Coordinates of C-alpha atoms in Angstrom, one line a residue:
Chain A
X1 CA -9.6 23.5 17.4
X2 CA -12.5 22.7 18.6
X3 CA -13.5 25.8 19.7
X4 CA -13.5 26.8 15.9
X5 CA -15.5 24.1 14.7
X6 CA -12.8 22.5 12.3
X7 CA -12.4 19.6 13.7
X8 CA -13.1 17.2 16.3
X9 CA -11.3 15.9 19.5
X10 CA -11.9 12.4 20.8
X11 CA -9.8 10.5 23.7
X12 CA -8.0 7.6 22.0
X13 CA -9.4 5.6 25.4
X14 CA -13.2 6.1 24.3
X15 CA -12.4 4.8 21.0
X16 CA -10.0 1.8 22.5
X17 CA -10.8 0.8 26.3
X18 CA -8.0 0.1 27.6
X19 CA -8.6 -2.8 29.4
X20 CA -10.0 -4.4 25.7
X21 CA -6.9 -3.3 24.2
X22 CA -5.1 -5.1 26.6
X23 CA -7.0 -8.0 26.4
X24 CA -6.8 -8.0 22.6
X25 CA -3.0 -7.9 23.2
X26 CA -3.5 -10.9 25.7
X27 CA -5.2 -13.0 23.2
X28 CA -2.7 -12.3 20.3
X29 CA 0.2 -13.2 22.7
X30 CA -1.7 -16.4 23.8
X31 CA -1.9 -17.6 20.3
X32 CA 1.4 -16.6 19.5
X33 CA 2.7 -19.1 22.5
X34 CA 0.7 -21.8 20.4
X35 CA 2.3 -21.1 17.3
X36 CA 5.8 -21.1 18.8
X37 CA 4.9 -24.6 20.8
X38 CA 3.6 -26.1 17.1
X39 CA 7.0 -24.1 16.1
X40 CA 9.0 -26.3 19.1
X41 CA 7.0 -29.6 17.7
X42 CA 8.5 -28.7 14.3
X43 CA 11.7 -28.4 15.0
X44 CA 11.7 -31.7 16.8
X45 CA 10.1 -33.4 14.2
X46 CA 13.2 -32.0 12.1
X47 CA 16.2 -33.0 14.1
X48 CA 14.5 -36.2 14.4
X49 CA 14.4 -36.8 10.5
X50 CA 17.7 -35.4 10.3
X51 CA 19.4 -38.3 13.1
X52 CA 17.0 -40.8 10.9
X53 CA 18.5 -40.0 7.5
X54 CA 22.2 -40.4 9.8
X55 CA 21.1 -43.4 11.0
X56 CA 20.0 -44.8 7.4
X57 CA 23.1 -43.8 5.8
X58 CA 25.1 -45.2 8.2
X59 CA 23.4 -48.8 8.3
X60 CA 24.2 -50.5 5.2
X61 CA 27.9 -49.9 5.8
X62 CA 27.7 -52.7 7.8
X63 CA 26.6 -56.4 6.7
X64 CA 24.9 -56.4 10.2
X65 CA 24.6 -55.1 13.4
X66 CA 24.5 -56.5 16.7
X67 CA 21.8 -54.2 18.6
X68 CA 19.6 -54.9 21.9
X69 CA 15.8 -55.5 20.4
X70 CA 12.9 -54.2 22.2
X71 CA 10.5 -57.0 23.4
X72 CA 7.4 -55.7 24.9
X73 CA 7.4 -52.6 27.7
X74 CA 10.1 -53.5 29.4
X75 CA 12.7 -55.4 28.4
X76 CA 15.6 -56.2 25.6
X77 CA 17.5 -58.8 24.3
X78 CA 20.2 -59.4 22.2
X79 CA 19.8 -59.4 18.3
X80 CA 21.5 -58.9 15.3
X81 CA 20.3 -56.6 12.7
X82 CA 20.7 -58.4 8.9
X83 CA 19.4 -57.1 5.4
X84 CA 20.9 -53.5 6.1
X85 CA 20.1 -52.3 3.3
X86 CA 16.4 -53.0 3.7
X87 CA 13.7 -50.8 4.7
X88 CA 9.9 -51.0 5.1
X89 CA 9.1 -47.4 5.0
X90 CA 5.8 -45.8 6.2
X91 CA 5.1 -43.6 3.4
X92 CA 1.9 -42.3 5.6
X93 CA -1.9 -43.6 5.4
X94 CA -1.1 -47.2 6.4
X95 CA 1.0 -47.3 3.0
X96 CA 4.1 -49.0 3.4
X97 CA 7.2 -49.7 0.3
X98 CA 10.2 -51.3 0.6
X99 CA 13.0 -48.9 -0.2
X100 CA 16.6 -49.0 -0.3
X101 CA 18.7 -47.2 2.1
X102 CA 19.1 -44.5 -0.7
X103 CA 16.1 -44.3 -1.4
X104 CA 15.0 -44.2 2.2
X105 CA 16.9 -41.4 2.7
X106 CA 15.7 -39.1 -0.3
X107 CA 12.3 -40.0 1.0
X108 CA 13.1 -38.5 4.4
X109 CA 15.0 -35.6 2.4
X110 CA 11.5 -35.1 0.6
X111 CA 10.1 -35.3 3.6
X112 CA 12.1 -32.6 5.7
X113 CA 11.6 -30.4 2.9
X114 CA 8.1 -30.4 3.7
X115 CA 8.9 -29.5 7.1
X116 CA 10.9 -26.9 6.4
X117 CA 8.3 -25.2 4.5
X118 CA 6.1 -25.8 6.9
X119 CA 8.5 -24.1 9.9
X120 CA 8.7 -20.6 7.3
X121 CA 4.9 -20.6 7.0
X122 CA 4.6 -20.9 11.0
X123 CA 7.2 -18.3 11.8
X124 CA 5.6 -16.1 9.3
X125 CA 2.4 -16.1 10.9
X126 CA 4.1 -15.6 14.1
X127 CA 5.9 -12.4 12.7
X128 CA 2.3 -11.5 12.0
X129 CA 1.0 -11.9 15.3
X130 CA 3.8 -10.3 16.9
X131 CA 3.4 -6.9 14.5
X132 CA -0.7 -7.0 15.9
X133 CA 0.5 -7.6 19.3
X134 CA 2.6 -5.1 19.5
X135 CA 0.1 -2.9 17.9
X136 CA -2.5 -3.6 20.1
X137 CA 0.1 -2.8 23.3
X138 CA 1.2 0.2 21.6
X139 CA -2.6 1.2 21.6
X140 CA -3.7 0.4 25.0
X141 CA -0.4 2.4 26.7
X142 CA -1.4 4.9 24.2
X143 CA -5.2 5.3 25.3
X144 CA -4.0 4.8 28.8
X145 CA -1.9 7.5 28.4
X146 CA -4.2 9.9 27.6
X147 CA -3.7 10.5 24.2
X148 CA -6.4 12.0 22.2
X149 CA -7.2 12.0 18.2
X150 CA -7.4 15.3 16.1
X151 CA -10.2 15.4 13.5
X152 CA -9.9 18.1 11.0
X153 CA -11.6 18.9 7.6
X154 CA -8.4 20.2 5.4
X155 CA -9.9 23.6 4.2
X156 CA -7.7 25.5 1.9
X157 CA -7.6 29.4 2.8
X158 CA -7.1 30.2 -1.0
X159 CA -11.4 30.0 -2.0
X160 CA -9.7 29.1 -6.1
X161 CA -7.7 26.7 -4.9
X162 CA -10.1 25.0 -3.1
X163 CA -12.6 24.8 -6.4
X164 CA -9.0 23.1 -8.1
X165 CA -8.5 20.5 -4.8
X166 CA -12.2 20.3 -4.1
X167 CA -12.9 16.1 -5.6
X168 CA -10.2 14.9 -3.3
X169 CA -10.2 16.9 -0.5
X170 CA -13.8 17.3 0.6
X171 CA -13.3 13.4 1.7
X172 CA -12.0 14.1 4.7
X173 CA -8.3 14.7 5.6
X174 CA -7.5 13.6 9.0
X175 CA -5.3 15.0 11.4
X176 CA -1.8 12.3 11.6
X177 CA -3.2 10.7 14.6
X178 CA -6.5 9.8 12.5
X179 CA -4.7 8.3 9.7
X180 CA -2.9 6.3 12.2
X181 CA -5.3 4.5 13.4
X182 CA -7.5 5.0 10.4
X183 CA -6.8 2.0 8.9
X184 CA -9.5 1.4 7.2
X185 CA -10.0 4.3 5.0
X186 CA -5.9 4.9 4.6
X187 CA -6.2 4.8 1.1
X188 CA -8.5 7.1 0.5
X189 CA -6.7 9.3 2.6
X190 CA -3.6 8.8 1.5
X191 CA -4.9 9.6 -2.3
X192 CA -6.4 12.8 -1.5
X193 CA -3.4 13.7 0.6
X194 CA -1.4 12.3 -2.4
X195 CA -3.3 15.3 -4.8
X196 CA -3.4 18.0 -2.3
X197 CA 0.2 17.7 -1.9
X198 CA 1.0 17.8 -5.9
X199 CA -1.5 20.9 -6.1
X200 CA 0.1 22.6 -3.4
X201 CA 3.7 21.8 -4.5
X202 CA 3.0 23.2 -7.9
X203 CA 1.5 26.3 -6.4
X204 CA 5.0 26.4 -3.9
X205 CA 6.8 26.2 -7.1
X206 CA 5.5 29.3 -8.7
X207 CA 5.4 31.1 -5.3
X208 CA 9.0 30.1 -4.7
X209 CA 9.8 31.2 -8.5
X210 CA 7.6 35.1 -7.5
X211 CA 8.4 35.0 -3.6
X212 CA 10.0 37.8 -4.0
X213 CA 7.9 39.6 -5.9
X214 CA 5.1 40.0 -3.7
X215 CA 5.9 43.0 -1.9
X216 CA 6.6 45.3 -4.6
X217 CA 3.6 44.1 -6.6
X218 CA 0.8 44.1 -4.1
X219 CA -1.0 47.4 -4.8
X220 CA -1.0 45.7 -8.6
X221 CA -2.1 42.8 -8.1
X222 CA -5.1 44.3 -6.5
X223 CA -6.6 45.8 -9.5
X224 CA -6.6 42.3 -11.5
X225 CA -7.7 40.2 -8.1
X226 CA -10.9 39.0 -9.5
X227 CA -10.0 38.3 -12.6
X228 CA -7.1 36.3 -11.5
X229 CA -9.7 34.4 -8.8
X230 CA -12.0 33.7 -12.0
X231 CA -9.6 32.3 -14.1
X232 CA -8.5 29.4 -12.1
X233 CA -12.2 28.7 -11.6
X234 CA -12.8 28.2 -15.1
X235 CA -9.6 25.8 -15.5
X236 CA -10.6 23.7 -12.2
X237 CA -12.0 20.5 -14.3
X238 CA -8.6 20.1 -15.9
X239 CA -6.1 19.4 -14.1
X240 CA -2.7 20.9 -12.7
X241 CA -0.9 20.2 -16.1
X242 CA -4.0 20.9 -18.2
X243 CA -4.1 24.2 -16.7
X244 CA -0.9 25.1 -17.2
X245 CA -0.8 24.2 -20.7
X246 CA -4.0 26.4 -21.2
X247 CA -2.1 29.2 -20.1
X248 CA 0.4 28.2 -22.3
X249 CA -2.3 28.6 -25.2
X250 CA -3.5 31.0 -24.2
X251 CA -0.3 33.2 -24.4
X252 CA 0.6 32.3 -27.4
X253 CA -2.7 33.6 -28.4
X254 CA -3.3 36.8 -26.6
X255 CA -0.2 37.4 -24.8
X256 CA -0.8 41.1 -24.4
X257 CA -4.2 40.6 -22.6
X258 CA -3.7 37.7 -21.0
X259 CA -0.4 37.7 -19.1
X260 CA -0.3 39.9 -16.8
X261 CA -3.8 38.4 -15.4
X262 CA -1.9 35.1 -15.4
X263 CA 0.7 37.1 -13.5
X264 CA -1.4 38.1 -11.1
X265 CA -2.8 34.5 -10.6
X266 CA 0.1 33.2 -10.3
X267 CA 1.1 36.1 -7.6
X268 CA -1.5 35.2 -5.6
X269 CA -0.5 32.0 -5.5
X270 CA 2.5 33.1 -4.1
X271 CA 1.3 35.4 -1.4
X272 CA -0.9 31.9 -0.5
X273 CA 1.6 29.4 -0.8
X274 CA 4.9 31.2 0.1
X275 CA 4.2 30.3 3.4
X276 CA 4.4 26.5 2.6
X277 CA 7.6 25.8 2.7
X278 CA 8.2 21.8 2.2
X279 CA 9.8 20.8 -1.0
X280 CA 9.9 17.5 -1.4
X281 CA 12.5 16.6 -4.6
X282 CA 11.5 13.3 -5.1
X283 CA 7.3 14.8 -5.4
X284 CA 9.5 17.3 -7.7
X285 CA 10.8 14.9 -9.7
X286 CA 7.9 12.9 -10.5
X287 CA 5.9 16.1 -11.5
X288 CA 8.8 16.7 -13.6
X289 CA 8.3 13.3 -15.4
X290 CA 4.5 13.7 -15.1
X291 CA 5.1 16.9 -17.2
X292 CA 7.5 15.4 -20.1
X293 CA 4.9 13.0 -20.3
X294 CA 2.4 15.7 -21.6
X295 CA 4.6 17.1 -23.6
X296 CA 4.7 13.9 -25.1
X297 CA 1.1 13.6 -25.3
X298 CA 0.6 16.5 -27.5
X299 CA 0.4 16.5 -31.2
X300 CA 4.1 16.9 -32.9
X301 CA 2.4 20.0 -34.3
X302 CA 1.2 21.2 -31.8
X303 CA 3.9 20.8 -30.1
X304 CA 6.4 22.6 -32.6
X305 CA 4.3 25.8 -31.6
X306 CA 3.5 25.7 -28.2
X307 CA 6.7 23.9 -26.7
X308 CA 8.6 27.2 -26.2
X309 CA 5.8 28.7 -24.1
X310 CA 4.7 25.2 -22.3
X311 CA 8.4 25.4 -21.5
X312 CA 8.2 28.7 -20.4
X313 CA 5.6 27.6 -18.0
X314 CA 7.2 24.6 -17.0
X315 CA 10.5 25.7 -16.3
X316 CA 8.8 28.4 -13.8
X317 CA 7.0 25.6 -12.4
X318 CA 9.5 23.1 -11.8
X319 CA 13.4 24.6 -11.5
X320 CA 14.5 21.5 -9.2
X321 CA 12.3 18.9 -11.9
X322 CA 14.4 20.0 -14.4
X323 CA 17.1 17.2 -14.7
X324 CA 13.9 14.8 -15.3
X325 CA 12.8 17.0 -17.8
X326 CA 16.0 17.2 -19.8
X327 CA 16.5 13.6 -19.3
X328 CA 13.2 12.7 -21.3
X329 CA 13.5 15.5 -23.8
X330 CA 16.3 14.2 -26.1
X331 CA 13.5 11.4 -26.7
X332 CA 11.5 13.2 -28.7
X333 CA 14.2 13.6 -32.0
X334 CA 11.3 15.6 -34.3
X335 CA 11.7 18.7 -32.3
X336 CA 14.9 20.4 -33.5
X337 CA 14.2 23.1 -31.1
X338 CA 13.0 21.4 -28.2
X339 CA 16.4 19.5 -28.6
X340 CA 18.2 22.7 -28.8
X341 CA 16.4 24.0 -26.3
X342 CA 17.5 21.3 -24.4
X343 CA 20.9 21.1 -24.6
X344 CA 21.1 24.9 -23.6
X345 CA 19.2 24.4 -21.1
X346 CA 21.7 22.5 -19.7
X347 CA 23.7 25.5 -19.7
X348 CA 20.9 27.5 -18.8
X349 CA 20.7 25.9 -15.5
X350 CA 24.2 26.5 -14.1
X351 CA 23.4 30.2 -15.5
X352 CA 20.5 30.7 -13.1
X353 CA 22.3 31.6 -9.8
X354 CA 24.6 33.7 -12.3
X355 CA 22.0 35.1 -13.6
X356 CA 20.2 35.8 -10.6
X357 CA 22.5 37.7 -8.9
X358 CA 22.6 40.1 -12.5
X359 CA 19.8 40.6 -12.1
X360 CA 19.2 42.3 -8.5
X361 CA 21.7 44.8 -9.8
X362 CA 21.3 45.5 -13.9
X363 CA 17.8 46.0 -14.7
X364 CA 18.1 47.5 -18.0
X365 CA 20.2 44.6 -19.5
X366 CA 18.0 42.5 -18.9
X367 CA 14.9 44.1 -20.4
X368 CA 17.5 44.7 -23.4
X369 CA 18.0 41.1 -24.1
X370 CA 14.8 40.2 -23.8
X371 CA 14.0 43.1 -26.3
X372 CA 16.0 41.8 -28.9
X373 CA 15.1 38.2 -28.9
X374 CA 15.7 36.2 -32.0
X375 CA 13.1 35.7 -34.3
X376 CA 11.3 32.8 -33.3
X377 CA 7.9 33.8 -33.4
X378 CA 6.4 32.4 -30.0
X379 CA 9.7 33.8 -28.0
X380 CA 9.2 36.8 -29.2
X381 CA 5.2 36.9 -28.6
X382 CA 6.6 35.7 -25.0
X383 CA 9.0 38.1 -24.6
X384 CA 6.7 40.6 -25.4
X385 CA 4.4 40.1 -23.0
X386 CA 6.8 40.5 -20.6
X387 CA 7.6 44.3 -21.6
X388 CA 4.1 44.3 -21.8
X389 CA 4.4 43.7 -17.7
X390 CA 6.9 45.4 -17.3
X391 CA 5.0 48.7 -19.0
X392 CA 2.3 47.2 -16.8
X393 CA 3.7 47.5 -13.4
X394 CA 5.2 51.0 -13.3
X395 CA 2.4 52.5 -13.5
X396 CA 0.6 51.2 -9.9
X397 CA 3.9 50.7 -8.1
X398 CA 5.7 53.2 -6.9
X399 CA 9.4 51.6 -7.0
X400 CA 10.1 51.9 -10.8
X401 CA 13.8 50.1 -10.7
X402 CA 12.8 47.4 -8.2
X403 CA 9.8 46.1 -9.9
X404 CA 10.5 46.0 -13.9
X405 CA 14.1 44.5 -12.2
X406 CA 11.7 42.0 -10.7
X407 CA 9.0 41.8 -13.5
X408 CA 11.4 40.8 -16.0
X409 CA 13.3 38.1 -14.0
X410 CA 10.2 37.1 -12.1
X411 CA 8.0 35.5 -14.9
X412 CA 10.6 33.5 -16.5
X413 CA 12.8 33.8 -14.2
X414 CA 14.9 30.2 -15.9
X415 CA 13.7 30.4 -19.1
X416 CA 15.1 33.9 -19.7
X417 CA 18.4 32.4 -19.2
X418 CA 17.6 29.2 -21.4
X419 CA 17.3 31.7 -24.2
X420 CA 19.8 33.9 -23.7
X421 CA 22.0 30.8 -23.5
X422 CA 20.4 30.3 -26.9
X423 CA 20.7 33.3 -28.5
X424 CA 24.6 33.1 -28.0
Chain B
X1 CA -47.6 -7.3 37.6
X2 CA -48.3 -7.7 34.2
X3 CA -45.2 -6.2 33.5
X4 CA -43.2 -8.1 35.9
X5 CA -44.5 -11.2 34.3
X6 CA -43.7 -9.9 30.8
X7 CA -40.3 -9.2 32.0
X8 CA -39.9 -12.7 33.4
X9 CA -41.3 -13.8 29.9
X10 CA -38.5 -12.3 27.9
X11 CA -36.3 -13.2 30.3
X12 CA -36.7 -16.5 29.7
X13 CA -36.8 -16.0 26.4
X14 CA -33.4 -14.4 26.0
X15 CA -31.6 -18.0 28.5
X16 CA -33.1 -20.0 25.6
X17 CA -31.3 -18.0 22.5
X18 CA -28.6 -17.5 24.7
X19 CA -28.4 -21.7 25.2
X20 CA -28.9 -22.0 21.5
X21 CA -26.1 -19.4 20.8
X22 CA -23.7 -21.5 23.2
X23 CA -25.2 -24.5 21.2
X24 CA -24.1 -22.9 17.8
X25 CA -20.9 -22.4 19.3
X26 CA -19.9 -25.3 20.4
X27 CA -21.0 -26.6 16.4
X28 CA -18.8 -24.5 15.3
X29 CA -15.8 -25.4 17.3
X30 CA -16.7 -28.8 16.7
X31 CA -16.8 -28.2 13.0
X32 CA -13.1 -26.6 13.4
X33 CA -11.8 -29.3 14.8
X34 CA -13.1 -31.9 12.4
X35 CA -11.9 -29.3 9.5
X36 CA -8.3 -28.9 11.1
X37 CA -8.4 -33.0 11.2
X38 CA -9.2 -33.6 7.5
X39 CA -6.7 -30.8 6.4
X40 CA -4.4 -33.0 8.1
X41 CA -5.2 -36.4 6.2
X42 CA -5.4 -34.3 3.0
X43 CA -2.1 -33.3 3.3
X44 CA -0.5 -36.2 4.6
X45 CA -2.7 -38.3 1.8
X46 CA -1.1 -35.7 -0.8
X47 CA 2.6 -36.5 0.5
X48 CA 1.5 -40.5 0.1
X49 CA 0.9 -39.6 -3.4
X50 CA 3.5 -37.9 -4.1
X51 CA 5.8 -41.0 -3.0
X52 CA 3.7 -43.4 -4.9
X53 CA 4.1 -41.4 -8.3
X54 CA 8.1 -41.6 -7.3
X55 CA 8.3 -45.4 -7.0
X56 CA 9.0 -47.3 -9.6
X57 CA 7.0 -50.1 -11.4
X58 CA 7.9 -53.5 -9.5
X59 CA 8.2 -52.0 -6.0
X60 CA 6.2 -53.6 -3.2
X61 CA 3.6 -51.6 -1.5
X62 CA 2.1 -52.7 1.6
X63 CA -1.1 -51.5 3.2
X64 CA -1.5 -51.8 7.5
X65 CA -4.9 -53.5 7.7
X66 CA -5.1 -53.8 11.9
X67 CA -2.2 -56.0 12.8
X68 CA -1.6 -57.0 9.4
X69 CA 1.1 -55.5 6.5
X70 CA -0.9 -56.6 3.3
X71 CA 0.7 -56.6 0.6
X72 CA -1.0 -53.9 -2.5
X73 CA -0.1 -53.5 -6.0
X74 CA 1.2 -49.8 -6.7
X75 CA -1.7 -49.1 -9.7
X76 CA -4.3 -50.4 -6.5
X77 CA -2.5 -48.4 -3.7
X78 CA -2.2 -45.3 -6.3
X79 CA -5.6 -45.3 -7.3
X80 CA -7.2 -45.7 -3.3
X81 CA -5.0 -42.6 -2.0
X82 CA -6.6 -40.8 -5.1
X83 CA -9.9 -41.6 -4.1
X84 CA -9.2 -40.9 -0.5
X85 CA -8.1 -37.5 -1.7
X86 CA -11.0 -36.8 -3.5
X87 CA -13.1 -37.9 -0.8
X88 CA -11.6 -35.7 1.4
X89 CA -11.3 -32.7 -1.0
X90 CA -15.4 -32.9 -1.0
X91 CA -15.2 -33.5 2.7
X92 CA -13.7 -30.1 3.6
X93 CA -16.0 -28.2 1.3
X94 CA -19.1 -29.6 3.0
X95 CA -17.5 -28.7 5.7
X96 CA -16.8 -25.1 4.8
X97 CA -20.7 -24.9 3.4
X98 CA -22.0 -26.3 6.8
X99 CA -19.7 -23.8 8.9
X100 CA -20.4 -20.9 7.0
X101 CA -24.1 -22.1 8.0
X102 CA -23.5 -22.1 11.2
X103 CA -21.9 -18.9 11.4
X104 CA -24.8 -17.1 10.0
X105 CA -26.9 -19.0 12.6
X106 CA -24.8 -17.6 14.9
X107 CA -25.2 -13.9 13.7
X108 CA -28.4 -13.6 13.4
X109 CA -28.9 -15.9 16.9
X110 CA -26.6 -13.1 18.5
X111 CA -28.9 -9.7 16.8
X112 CA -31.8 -11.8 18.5
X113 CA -30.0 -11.5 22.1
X114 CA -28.7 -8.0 21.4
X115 CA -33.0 -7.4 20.6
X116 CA -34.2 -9.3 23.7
X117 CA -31.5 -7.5 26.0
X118 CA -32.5 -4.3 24.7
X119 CA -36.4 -5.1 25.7
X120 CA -35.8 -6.8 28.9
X121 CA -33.5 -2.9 29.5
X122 CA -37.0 -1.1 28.5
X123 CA -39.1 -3.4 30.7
X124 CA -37.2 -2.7 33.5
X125 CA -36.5 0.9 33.1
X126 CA -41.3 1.1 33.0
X127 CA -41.0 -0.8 35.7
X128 CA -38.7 1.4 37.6
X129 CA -40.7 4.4 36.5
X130 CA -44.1 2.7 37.5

């Protein structure tokens, strides 16, 4: 790694001595033996209170007591204890009351409450000290050991994608072992990790949504590479969602231009991120919320126009998001057809795998339905540009059935059931 | 020779910051200690007056005066531990103004040694040269 000048490679033991380490770990133990002796003193101090409070309950039972009084050093006589009910308490400070036996006793209650709280506070701290100590141990067998920290700059391979991540990730990303021991600058870490993993989980999404496109399209997409390089460029001030709503816009607008570039993005993103494999549901999940929230956002009117398209998008986006997505859509009562929508999509969901395995095999079905999509104006503009790809594709690619197969389950691949769902 | 008496020079010079560090030092530990002892009495004062607001009107307070139990009124004994808390409330912030003093002292006392190490290093490295 080195080698290739991305990153840096420092022994942990250059950074950590070990003998320091150890010493560290010395001193942390040392005062946690203090704490636990002031711990000890505490708990004496309690169980002495506690025989007290016996003791003063159990005196005025008696008129008196005959008892052995201390006289000087040494020695005791004979006495008799009287007034049992008596006491001449030190209430601390060279104060002194005279108290009852009762009220002797909640004054000692009072008093072990203190200690109590004193004895959590102490072990608390000694928690604390144990969690560095061990830390500190940890890092001087590690540096002993040999271990060694991996610096490297997180570069993206995809040159758009790193215009979209570049705020966040130019800070440095660390290697694990960094961050480790990085505690410093965690956060800021942890943030940028935070965004590169929500940009690159969107991106998986699409790719895992076109992965199998890729093959068939290639010699397409190469025509429309630059364009579909420039377009994310534009977008990269907005974010994720922004984008994705622009492209939503945008093909309401101009569908028949538009799309297939977006297409073609959106393949590349694939052939990028196909190889990233991690799907987190719960970073799914929270897009998913992340996303009703925008469609929230948006004006009602807006919204009556776009939705179908932003749902389009979405639902390509997010297939494992969905239940959030449905969950905070019945919210939003204005939208008879996002509601409909909704509830089909429902439906549309258990569809998918049915209507994924159609449509490896019938092609022309599928291109049918689409055709004769109800009259909803921005389906139809969507479906269109769909046989507009599909028209598109032919023409570069050599497998005909494979790729309009593809094409037309490919884009939309959920929402094409959502509709037909609908249409029924 | 010049140098070797320059060297002796800032040798010298670097035993008295380093006495005057240890001298810091020792402040400052002394200063801990006498903080850690009026925490203490604050607290102990506080618990005083806690029991004091929880007795009621005709009990009899005493005050230890040497070998003596004298006996105080409860308004009298209330109104000395609030005094004595007070007292020691402005106690401990001196106390935090003079430490955080001192700790500067000590900074800065310690960039001086770091400075006079570093010369007496480059005296003796011309001197090994020469």
């Amino acid at each position: 790694m080195d080698g290739m000048g991305k990153g840096t490679v420092t022994p942990l033991a250059s950074l950590f001595p070990v003998e320091e380490s150890q010493k560290a770990a010395k001193r942390v133990q040392d005062t946690i033996a203090e704490k636990e002796k002031e711990l000890d003193h505490l708990r004496v101090f309690i169980a002495d209170n506690n025989n007290l409070i016996n003791l003063v309950q159990k005196l005025p039972e008696e008129l008196h007591h005959d008892i052995m009084v201390p006289f000087g050093k040494a020695a005791f006589f004979p006495g008799r204890l009287i007034h049992t009910n008596e006491f001449l308490v030190l209430l601390g400070e060279g104060y002194y009351a005279d108290r009852t036996s009762k009220q002797t006793i909640e004054v000692l209650r009072r008093r072990g409450k203190s200690l109590e709280s004193q004895v959590n506070s102490l072990e608390a701290i000694i928690k604390d000290h144990k969690a560095e100590a061990s830390f500190f141990i940890a890092t001087a067998s590690e540096a002993a050991g040999g271990l060694v920290e991996i610096r490297e700059d997180y570069v993206e391979e995809n040159p758009s994608k790193q215009d979209l991540k570049s705020g966040p990730l130019k800070q440095d990303v660390s290697g694990l072992a960094g961050a480790e021991r990085e505690t410093t600058s965690v956060d800021d870490k942890e943030f940028a990790r935070m965004m590169a993993r929500l940009d690159e989980l969107e991106e998986e999404e699409r790719a895992a949504e076109r992965g199998n496109l890729d093959d068939e399209n290639e010699g397409a997409i190469s025509d429309f590479d630059e364009i579909s390089y420039q377009r994310p460029s534009d977008n990269n001030l907005q974010n994720s969602e922004d984008i994705q709503r622009r492209m939503a816009l945008k093909q309401t607008n101009d569908i028949a231009t538009k799309f297939p570039k977006e297409h073609k993005y959106q393949d590349d993103m694939a052939d990028h991120f196909g190889s990233l494999a991690l799907q987190s549901q719960v970073r799914e999940l929270s897009e998913g919320k992340t996303m009703a929230k925008n469609l929230k956002n948006s004006d009602a009117s807006e919204m009556s126009t776009i939705y179908p398209e932003e749902k389009i998008v979405h639902a390509t986006n997010t297939s494992k998001a969905e239940v959030q997505y449905q969950a905070s859509r019945p919210s939003d009562d204005s939208q008879k057809c996002y509601q409909q929508a909704s509830t089909s999509s429902t439906v549309g969901h258990a569809d998918h795998t049915q209507r994924n395995s159609r449509k490896e095999d019938s092609t022309s079905s599928q291109v049918g339905c689409q055709t004769s999509e109800p009259s909803f104006d921005s389906r139809r503009a969507f479906t269109g540009s769909i046989i507009e790809h599909a028209e598109n594709l032919p023409k570069t690619s050599g497998e005909q059935n494979s790729s309009s197969s593809l094409v037309s389950g490919s884009q939309p691949s959920k929402p094409v059931s959502r509709f037909k769902m609908q249409r029924r | 020779m010049a140098s070797s008496a320059a060297l002796r020079e800032a040798q010298r010079e670097l035993e008295n910051k380093a006495n005057d560090l240890s001298k810091l030092q020792k402040d400052i530990a002394k200063n801990h200690q006498v903080r850690k002892k009026y925490t203490i009495q604050l607290g102990e004062n506080e618990l005083v007056l806690k029991e004091l607001d929880l007795l009621r009107e005709g009990a009899n307070i005493y005050k230890l005066i040497g070998p003596v139990l004298v006996k105080q009124d409860l308004a009298e004994a209330n109104a000395n531990v609030r005094k004595r808390i007070e007292y020691i409330s402005a106690e401990l912030k001196r106390l935090d103004a003079t430490l955080q003093d001192l700790e500067e002292k000590q900074n800065s006392k310690k960039e001086a040694i770091l400075k006079s190490q570093q010369k007496i290093q480059s005296l003796q490295a011309g001197k090994g040269k020469a």
